Each structure stands twice: as structure tokens, then as C-alpha cells.
Coordinates of C-alpha atoms and ligand atoms in Angstrom, one line a residue:
M1 CA -24.9 16.7 -21.5
S2 CA -27.6 19.1 -22.6
V3 CA -31.3 18.1 -22.8
T4 CA -33.1 18.5 -26.1
H5 CA -36.7 18.7 -27.3
L6 CA -38.4 18.6 -30.7
A7 CA -39.3 21.9 -32.5
A8 CA -40.9 22.9 -35.7
I9 CA -38.3 25.5 -36.8
L10 CA -38.7 28.1 -39.6
P11 CA -35.3 27.7 -41.4
R12 CA -35.8 30.7 -43.7
E13 CA -38.3 33.3 -44.8
G14 CA -41.1 31.6 -46.8
G15 CA -40.8 28.3 -44.9
P16 CA -41.9 25.6 -44.8
L17 CA -41.5 24.7 -41.1
A18 CA -39.1 21.7 -40.5
L19 CA -38.7 19.4 -37.5
A20 CA -35.4 19.7 -35.6
N21 CA -34.1 19.1 -32.1
R22 CA -33.2 22.1 -30.0
T23 CA -31.4 22.5 -26.7
T24 CA -34.0 22.9 -23.9
P25 CA -33.3 26.2 -22.1
D26 CA -33.4 26.8 -18.4
P27 CA -35.8 29.7 -17.5
G28 CA -34.0 32.9 -16.4
P29 CA -35.4 35.7 -14.2
N30 CA -39.2 36.3 -14.7
D31 CA -39.5 33.3 -17.1
V32 CA -41.0 29.8 -16.7
L33 CA -40.6 26.7 -18.9
I34 CA -43.7 25.0 -20.2
E35 CA -44.0 21.4 -21.5
V36 CA -46.4 22.1 -24.4
K37 CA -49.5 19.9 -24.8
A38 CA -51.5 21.8 -27.4
I39 CA -50.8 24.7 -29.8
A40 CA -53.5 26.9 -31.3
L41 CA -52.9 28.7 -34.6
N42 CA -53.4 32.4 -35.4
P43 CA -53.2 34.4 -38.7
I44 CA -49.9 36.0 -37.6
D45 CA -48.3 32.5 -37.7
Y46 CA -48.8 32.0 -41.4
H47 CA -47.9 35.6 -42.1
Q48 CA -44.6 35.0 -40.3
R49 CA -44.0 31.6 -42.0
D50 CA -44.9 32.8 -45.5
R51 CA -43.5 36.3 -45.7
G52 CA -41.5 37.0 -42.5
F53 CA -44.0 39.6 -41.2
P54 CA -44.2 40.8 -38.5
P55 CA -40.4 40.9 -38.9
I56 CA -38.2 38.0 -37.9
P57 CA -34.8 39.2 -36.9
S58 CA -32.8 36.0 -37.7
Y59 CA -33.2 32.4 -38.8
P60 CA -33.7 29.6 -38.0
A61 CA -36.7 30.9 -36.0
V62 CA -39.4 29.4 -33.9
I63 CA -42.8 31.1 -34.4
G64 CA -46.3 30.5 -32.9
C65 CA -48.1 32.2 -30.0
D66 CA -50.8 30.1 -28.2
V67 CA -50.0 27.2 -26.0
S68 CA -51.4 25.1 -23.2
G69 CA -49.3 22.6 -21.2
I70 CA -47.7 21.8 -17.9
L71 CA -45.5 24.2 -15.9
A72 CA -42.1 22.4 -15.9
K73 CA -39.6 24.9 -14.4
V74 CA -39.7 28.3 -12.8
G75 CA -36.9 30.8 -13.1
P76 CA -35.2 32.7 -10.2
G77 CA -37.2 35.6 -8.7
V78 CA -40.6 34.6 -10.2
T79 CA -43.3 35.1 -7.6
T80 CA -46.5 34.9 -9.6
A81 CA -46.2 31.5 -11.3
P82 CA -48.4 28.5 -10.4
A83 CA -46.7 25.5 -8.8
I84 CA -44.6 23.2 -11.0
G85 CA -46.9 20.5 -12.5
T86 CA -49.9 22.9 -12.9
R87 CA -51.9 22.8 -16.1
V88 CA -51.5 26.2 -17.7
I89 CA -52.2 28.4 -20.7
A90 CA -49.8 31.1 -22.0
V91 CA -49.0 33.5 -24.8
A92 CA -45.6 32.1 -26.0
T93 CA -44.1 34.4 -28.7
S94 CA -40.5 35.0 -29.8
Y95 CA -41.8 38.3 -31.3
Y96 CA -41.4 40.1 -27.9
H97 CA -38.0 38.5 -27.3
N98 CA -36.0 39.9 -30.3
G99 CA -36.9 36.7 -32.2
S100 CA -35.2 34.3 -29.7
P101 CA -36.4 30.9 -30.7
D102 CA -36.6 29.7 -27.1
Y103 CA -39.8 31.7 -26.8
G104 CA -41.8 30.6 -29.8
A105 CA -44.8 28.3 -29.4
F106 CA -44.1 25.7 -32.1
Q107 CA -42.0 23.3 -29.9
E108 CA -42.3 20.8 -27.1
K109 CA -40.7 23.0 -24.4
V110 CA -41.1 26.8 -24.5
L111 CA -39.9 29.7 -22.3
V112 CA -42.6 32.2 -21.3
P113 CA -42.6 35.3 -19.1
A114 CA -44.5 34.7 -15.9
E115 CA -47.0 37.6 -16.5
V116 CA -48.7 35.7 -19.4
V117 CA -49.0 32.3 -17.7
I118 CA -52.2 31.3 -15.7
P119 CA -53.6 28.1 -14.5
L120 CA -56.0 26.2 -16.8
P121 CA -59.1 25.0 -14.9
D122 CA -59.4 21.2 -14.6
D123 CA -62.6 21.1 -16.6
I124 CA -61.0 22.7 -19.7
T125 CA -59.0 20.4 -21.9
F126 CA -55.6 21.4 -23.2
E127 CA -57.0 21.7 -26.7
D128 CA -59.8 24.0 -25.6
G129 CA -57.4 25.9 -23.3
A130 CA -54.9 26.6 -26.2
V131 CA -57.6 28.6 -28.1
I132 CA -57.8 31.2 -25.4
P133 CA -54.6 33.3 -24.8
I134 CA -54.1 35.5 -27.9
A135 CA -57.7 35.9 -28.8
A136 CA -58.7 36.8 -25.2
V137 CA -55.9 39.3 -24.7
T138 CA -56.5 40.9 -28.1
A139 CA -60.2 41.3 -27.2
M140 CA -59.3 42.9 -23.8
T141 CA -56.6 45.1 -25.4
A142 CA -59.1 46.4 -27.9
W143 CA -61.1 48.0 -25.1
T144 CA -58.1 49.5 -23.3
S145 CA -56.7 50.8 -26.6
I146 CA -59.8 53.0 -26.9
G147 CA -59.7 54.1 -23.3
I148 CA -62.1 51.6 -21.6
P149 CA -60.2 50.4 -18.6
L150 CA -60.6 46.7 -17.6
S151 CA -61.7 48.0 -14.2
A152 CA -64.8 49.4 -15.8
R153 CA -66.4 45.9 -15.7
F154 CA -69.8 45.4 -14.2
N155 CA -70.7 49.1 -14.5
P156 CA -74.5 48.9 -14.7
H157 CA -74.8 52.2 -16.6
H158 CA -73.2 50.6 -19.6
K159 CA -76.4 48.7 -20.4
E160 CA -77.7 51.8 -22.1
Q161 CA -74.7 51.8 -24.3
A162 CA -74.0 49.5 -27.1
V163 CA -70.8 48.2 -28.7
L164 CA -70.5 46.8 -32.2
V165 CA -68.3 43.8 -32.8
W166 CA -67.7 43.5 -36.6
G167 CA -66.5 39.9 -37.1
G168 CA -68.1 38.2 -34.1
A169 CA -67.4 34.6 -35.2
S170 CA -63.7 35.1 -35.5
S171 CA -61.5 33.9 -32.6
V172 CA -60.8 37.5 -31.4
G173 CA -64.5 38.5 -32.1
S174 CA -65.8 35.7 -30.0
F175 CA -63.8 37.0 -27.0
S176 CA -64.7 40.6 -27.9
I177 CA -68.4 39.6 -27.4
Q178 CA -67.6 37.8 -24.1
T179 CA -65.6 40.7 -22.7
A180 CA -68.1 43.4 -23.9
R181 CA -70.8 41.5 -22.1
M182 CA -68.6 41.4 -18.9
L183 CA -68.1 45.1 -19.2
G184 CA -71.9 45.4 -19.2
Y185 CA -72.5 46.7 -22.7
R186 CA -75.4 45.7 -25.0
V187 CA -73.6 43.8 -27.8
Y188 CA -74.3 43.9 -31.5
A189 CA -72.3 41.7 -33.7
T190 CA -71.9 40.5 -37.3
A191 CA -71.4 37.0 -38.6
S192 CA -72.7 34.4 -41.1
P193 CA -76.3 33.3 -40.2
R194 CA -75.1 29.7 -39.2
N195 CA -73.1 31.3 -36.3
H196 CA -75.8 33.7 -34.9
E197 CA -77.1 31.4 -32.2
Y198 CA -73.6 30.5 -31.0
L199 CA -72.7 34.1 -30.6
K200 CA -75.8 34.7 -28.6
T201 CA -74.7 32.0 -26.2
L202 CA -71.5 34.0 -25.7
G203 CA -73.4 37.2 -24.9
A204 CA -74.3 38.9 -28.1
D205 CA -77.7 40.6 -27.8
A206 CA -78.3 40.8 -31.6
V207 CA -76.3 39.4 -34.5
F208 CA -76.5 40.5 -38.2
D209 CA -75.5 38.8 -41.5
Y210 CA -72.6 40.9 -42.8
K211 CA -73.3 39.6 -46.3
S212 CA -76.8 41.2 -46.4
N213 CA -76.9 44.2 -48.7
D214 CA -78.7 46.3 -46.1
V215 CA -76.7 45.1 -43.0
V216 CA -75.8 48.7 -42.2
S217 CA -79.4 49.9 -42.1
Q218 CA -80.5 46.8 -40.3
I219 CA -78.1 47.5 -37.5
V220 CA -78.9 51.3 -37.4
E221 CA -82.6 50.5 -37.1
A222 CA -82.1 48.0 -34.4
I223 CA -79.9 50.4 -32.3
K224 CA -82.6 53.1 -32.7
A225 CA -85.5 50.7 -31.9
D226 CA -83.6 49.5 -28.8
G227 CA -83.0 53.0 -27.6
V228 CA -79.3 52.6 -26.9
Q229 CA -76.3 54.7 -27.7
L230 CA -73.7 53.3 -30.1
R231 CA -70.3 55.1 -30.1
T232 CA -67.9 52.3 -29.6
A233 CA -66.9 49.5 -32.0
H234 CA -64.3 46.7 -32.3
C235 CA -63.6 46.1 -36.0
V236 CA -62.1 42.6 -35.8
V237 CA -61.7 41.5 -39.4
D238 CA -60.5 43.1 -42.7
G239 CA -63.3 44.8 -44.6
G240 CA -65.3 45.8 -41.6
L241 CA -64.2 49.4 -41.1
Q242 CA -66.3 51.1 -43.8
P243 CA -69.6 49.6 -42.7
T244 CA -68.7 50.2 -39.1
L245 CA -68.1 53.9 -39.8
E246 CA -71.4 54.1 -41.8
I247 CA -73.2 52.7 -38.8
L248 CA -71.5 55.0 -36.3
K249 CA -72.3 58.0 -38.6
A250 CA -76.0 57.2 -38.2
T251 CA -75.9 56.4 -34.5
K252 CA -73.5 58.8 -32.8
G253 CA -75.1 62.2 -33.7
N254 CA -72.7 65.0 -32.9
A255 CA -70.9 62.9 -30.2
S256 CA -67.4 61.5 -30.7
A257 CA -66.9 57.8 -31.3
K258 CA -64.0 55.3 -31.0
V259 CA -63.1 52.2 -33.0
A260 CA -60.5 49.6 -32.1
H261 CA -59.2 47.9 -35.3
S262 CA -57.5 44.5 -34.9
P263 CA -56.1 43.9 -38.5
V264 CA -53.3 46.2 -39.6
L265 CA -54.8 49.5 -40.6
P266 CA -54.1 50.4 -44.2
P267 CA -52.7 54.0 -44.6
D268 CA -55.6 55.0 -46.8
H269 CA -58.3 53.6 -44.5
P270 CA -61.7 55.3 -44.3
T271 CA -62.3 57.9 -41.6
L272 CA -65.3 59.6 -40.0
D273 CA -65.6 63.0 -38.3
D274 CA -65.0 63.0 -34.5
T275 CA -64.1 59.3 -34.7
E276 CA -60.8 57.9 -33.4
I277 CA -59.7 54.8 -35.1
V278 CA -57.0 53.0 -33.2
F279 CA -54.9 50.0 -34.3
N280 CA -55.5 47.5 -31.5
Y281 CA -52.1 46.5 -30.0
P282 CA -50.6 46.1 -26.5
P283 CA -48.5 49.0 -25.3
L284 CA -45.1 49.2 -27.2
D285 CA -43.2 50.2 -24.0
E286 CA -42.0 46.9 -22.4
V287 CA -42.8 47.9 -18.8
E288 CA -46.3 49.1 -19.8
R289 CA -46.9 46.0 -21.8
K290 CA -45.9 43.6 -19.0
K291 CA -48.2 45.5 -16.6
H292 CA -51.1 45.4 -19.2
M293 CA -50.5 41.7 -19.8
F294 CA -50.4 40.9 -16.1
E295 CA -53.7 42.7 -15.6
C296 CA -55.3 40.9 -18.5
F297 CA -54.1 37.4 -17.6
H298 CA -54.0 37.5 -13.8
G299 CA -57.1 39.6 -13.4
W300 CA -59.8 39.2 -16.0
L301 CA -58.8 36.0 -17.7
S302 CA -57.9 33.9 -14.7
D303 CA -61.0 35.1 -12.7
G304 CA -63.2 34.7 -15.8
L305 CA -62.1 31.1 -16.5
R306 CA -62.3 30.1 -12.9
S307 CA -65.8 31.4 -12.5
G308 CA -67.0 30.3 -15.9
S309 CA -67.9 33.8 -17.0
L310 CA -65.3 33.5 -19.8
V311 CA -65.3 30.2 -21.8
P312 CA -63.0 28.9 -24.5
S313 CA -64.3 30.1 -27.9
P314 CA -64.7 29.3 -30.8
P315 CA -64.6 25.5 -30.8
A316 CA -61.2 23.8 -31.4
Q317 CA -60.7 21.9 -34.6
I318 CA -58.0 19.4 -33.8
E319 CA -55.6 18.7 -36.7
K320 CA -53.4 15.6 -36.9
G321 CA -49.7 15.2 -37.0
G322 CA -48.5 17.2 -34.0
L323 CA -45.5 19.5 -34.8
G324 CA -45.1 17.7 -38.1
G325 CA -48.7 18.6 -39.0
L326 CA -48.2 22.4 -38.5
N327 CA -47.6 23.3 -42.2
E328 CA -50.8 21.7 -43.3
A329 CA -52.7 23.1 -40.4
L330 CA -51.4 26.6 -41.2
D331 CA -52.5 26.2 -44.8
K332 CA -56.0 25.3 -43.6
L333 CA -56.1 28.4 -41.5
R334 CA -54.9 30.6 -44.3
A335 CA -57.6 29.2 -46.6
G336 CA -60.2 30.5 -44.1
V337 CA -62.1 29.2 -41.1
S338 CA -65.5 29.8 -39.7
R339 CA -66.2 29.9 -36.0
T340 CA -63.2 27.6 -35.5
K341 CA -59.8 27.6 -33.9
I342 CA -57.3 25.2 -35.4
V343 CA -55.3 23.3 -32.8
V344 CA -52.6 20.7 -32.9
R345 CA -51.9 18.2 -30.0
L346 CA -48.4 17.3 -28.9
Ligands
LIG1 N1 -53.8 43.4 -33.4 C1 -53.5 42.3 -32.8 O1 -52.8 42.2 -31.8 C2 -54.1 41.0 -33.3 C3 -54.1 39.8 -32.6 C4 -54.7 38.7 -33.1 C5 -55.4 38.8 -34.3 N2 -55.3 40.0 -35.0 C6 -56.0 40.1 -36.3 O2 -57.4 40.0 -36.0 C7 -58.0 39.5 -37.2 C8 -58.9 38.3 -36.7 O3 -58.1 37.2 -36.3 P1 -58.8 35.9 -35.9 O4 -57.8 34.9 -35.6 O5 -59.8 36.2 -34.8 O6 -59.6 35.5 -37.2 P2 -60.4 34.2 -37.7 O7 -60.9 33.5 -36.5 O8 -59.5 33.5 -38.6 O9 -61.6 34.9 -38.5 C9 -62.5 34.0 -39.2 C10 -63.9 34.6 -39.0 O10 -63.9 35.9 -39.6 C11 -65.3 36.1 -40.0 N3 -65.3 37.1 -41.1 C12 -64.6 37.1 -42.2 N4 -64.9 38.1 -43.0 C13 -65.8 38.8 -42.4 C14 -66.5 40.1 -42.6 N5 -66.3 40.8 -43.8 N6 -67.4 40.5 -41.7 C15 -67.6 39.8 -40.6 N7 -67.0 38.7 -40.3 C16 -66.1 38.2 -41.1 C17 -65.9 34.8 -40.4 O11 -67.2 34.8 -39.9 P3 -68.3 33.8 -40.4 O12 -67.7 32.4 -40.2 O13 -69.5 34.0 -39.5 O14 -68.6 34.1 -41.8 C18 -64.9 33.8 -39.7 O15 -65.6 33.0 -38.7 C19 -57.0 39.1 -38.2 O16 -56.8 40.1 -39.1 C20 -55.7 39.0 -37.3 O17 -54.5 39.1 -38.0 C21 -54.7 41.1 -34.5

């Protein structure tokens, strides 16, 4: 007799999610099975629920990306997984598995490739752990996508160089600040004033209100007064590219500049001379992507969490209802959050 578990399935494009029992899969080569304890929500989740984008090959689907839980089973040939019973975090997404619902986060048991599973330190709760995986890996990928290798960390010469994180209070932005600080950069960020002190605790050197009419000149003046070079930026949220380019225009001189852009880049996006604007995304080639993910998770992230140099951010906002509360929780995320990651407990 097959074993089953509860899932929030997406029966059709446009949703809503519905509860159903699914057969619990056994992990194959390179995969592990996680008993999920908490799920964090990301914008991609409501985009997939509401309009089937990024594309979902077939329905019913299981969507979702960020999980924490307990390692329940390990597939044959896996050499990098923690021991069964270990508390773990992981990126769990059917998107990288041709839409196979066994790999989506919104269920009690999920399959995950071993390269994106790492132990969760004992002092971090499941709810706080779930906020980490996608935001952290997106922040790290932003740097590699514009040619800054993860091995560049702790380079003391970076202190004369600055990075701009536009959208520092977002989930991805908060990890962008933390990882830029680990790389050794001086970090300038934008956020609403109520979030400035929090972002400084994560490693931002200066934070500016993006709603100020003169935010561009404020940042340019600060960069000049501090005597640092600004040629690198991570534009984390929609609407940030134009002011980011205006700032770079005033700070880069005749040098070239690079911008990683996390939201999908519109085809008619603004540009700037000698400035490369790159959509921030992990390598498309599967072998390259697995290598990149392994380096992010088993190097930077696992070391950073163990040592405390990376911390869960922003704070988790726990919503009620478990899998049955996911529709409402996704609606709250879609309505907009500030310095918050929405999480459901299982
Ligand atoms: N490319 C990828 O692989 C990838 C992966 C993950 C996410 N993403 C994308 O990255 C973006 C961020 O995702 P997220 O989950 O981190 O977002 P989020 O946490 O939902 O972002 C909310 C935050 O955005 C800030 N914000 C909103 N408008 C802003 C503006 N004009 N300037 C500066 N800050 C602004 C707000 O700051 P205040 O509260 O301070 O006002 C708020 O705290 C989304 O577009 C998402 O789709 C891409």
C-alpha cells in the first residue's frame, strides 16, 4: 500500500490552491525527501498560482520554493546529504524538474536535489530557517551574474568600493546587504525610513529613503563625500533601475559599471553607456546550475549560518492555517509586505 501525504495542489491556471492527498515519493539518485515543517512565500508563488508564470507544464501542479524541515530519506548515490533526522533548509521547486509535483514546496513531504539542502543550525527555528533559501541564493547569484565570484569574499581592497542595493528591505535585498558586507564592500541601500536601522544591523553602511524626491543626489553626494567608487549595483525591486542608472552615471566617470536586476527586465528598460545590466538568474545549463547551487549552499550559506555571519532576514510573519492557509497568505504577500517574510507552519 502506498503512503500518502497532504499537499496544497494547484488544480488549474489561476488557482486557487486546494488540499489533496498525494502519494509520497521515494527519493531517486541525487535526491532527498524532506518532511516539511515551515514554508516561506515568494512573489514567484503568487505569479505561478494566478497566471501560470513562470510556465507550469501540466496540472495539477505543486508550486512553492522555500522549505525547512527534517531530512526523512536519502536517495541512492547521494554523498553530500546530512544524516536522516537532521533539521534542514532547502530550495524545493518543481520549476527545475519539468513541473513534477513531487518537487514543489507546498506539501508535507517534498523531494529536493541534494545540492540545495543544508543543515539548519539548532538556534534557528524552522520558521526563521524557511525565510533563507531563495532570498539568500538570489542575493549570491546576483554577484556571480555580474562577474563577482563568491571566492572574492573577505578581499580587503573592496572596502574602497561601494555597492548599491536598491530595495534593501526586501527579502532578497536583505541578503544582498549581508552578502555584500561579507564580500567586503561598503554598502549603500534604499528603504523606507522605518527600516533603516534594521538594515544597518545587517551590514548596510548608509540607507536612503527611496521615496525622497532627491534620493539620487543624496546617494551621489554620500558616495563622493565618503571617497569610494560606485560601479556595481543590485537592483532588487521593480522601479529601481532608472534611479540606479542615474546614480551610476554620476559616480562611475568613464569607467564601466554592472547592474544585477532581480525582477524580470522589461524589453524597453532604461540603459546607460558602458553599463551592463544583467537579469539575475542561476545558470540555465543544468550542470552549471547544480555546481553554482552547491557552491552557494554548501559553501557560503552553510558556513555563514554556522558562524552567524549570515542571519535569517527579514523577520518571519507567521500566518495561520498551514497548507490550508496558503491562499490567504499568498494574497497578503501579493498586497505587499515591508521587511517581512510570510511563513506558514505545518
Ligand atoms: N531573479 C530571481 O531569481 C528572483 C528570485 C527571487 C525574487 N526575485 C524578484 O526579486 C524581487 C524582490 O523579491 P522579494 O521577495 O525580495 O520582495 P519583497 O520582500 O516582497 O519586497 C518588499 C520590499 O520591497 C521594498 N520596495 C518596494 N518598492 C521599492 C522601491 N521602489 N524602492 C526600494 N524598495 C522598494 C519595500 O521596502 P520598504 O518596506 O522599506 O518600503 C519592501 O520591504 C521581486 O521582483 C521578485 O520577483 C527574483
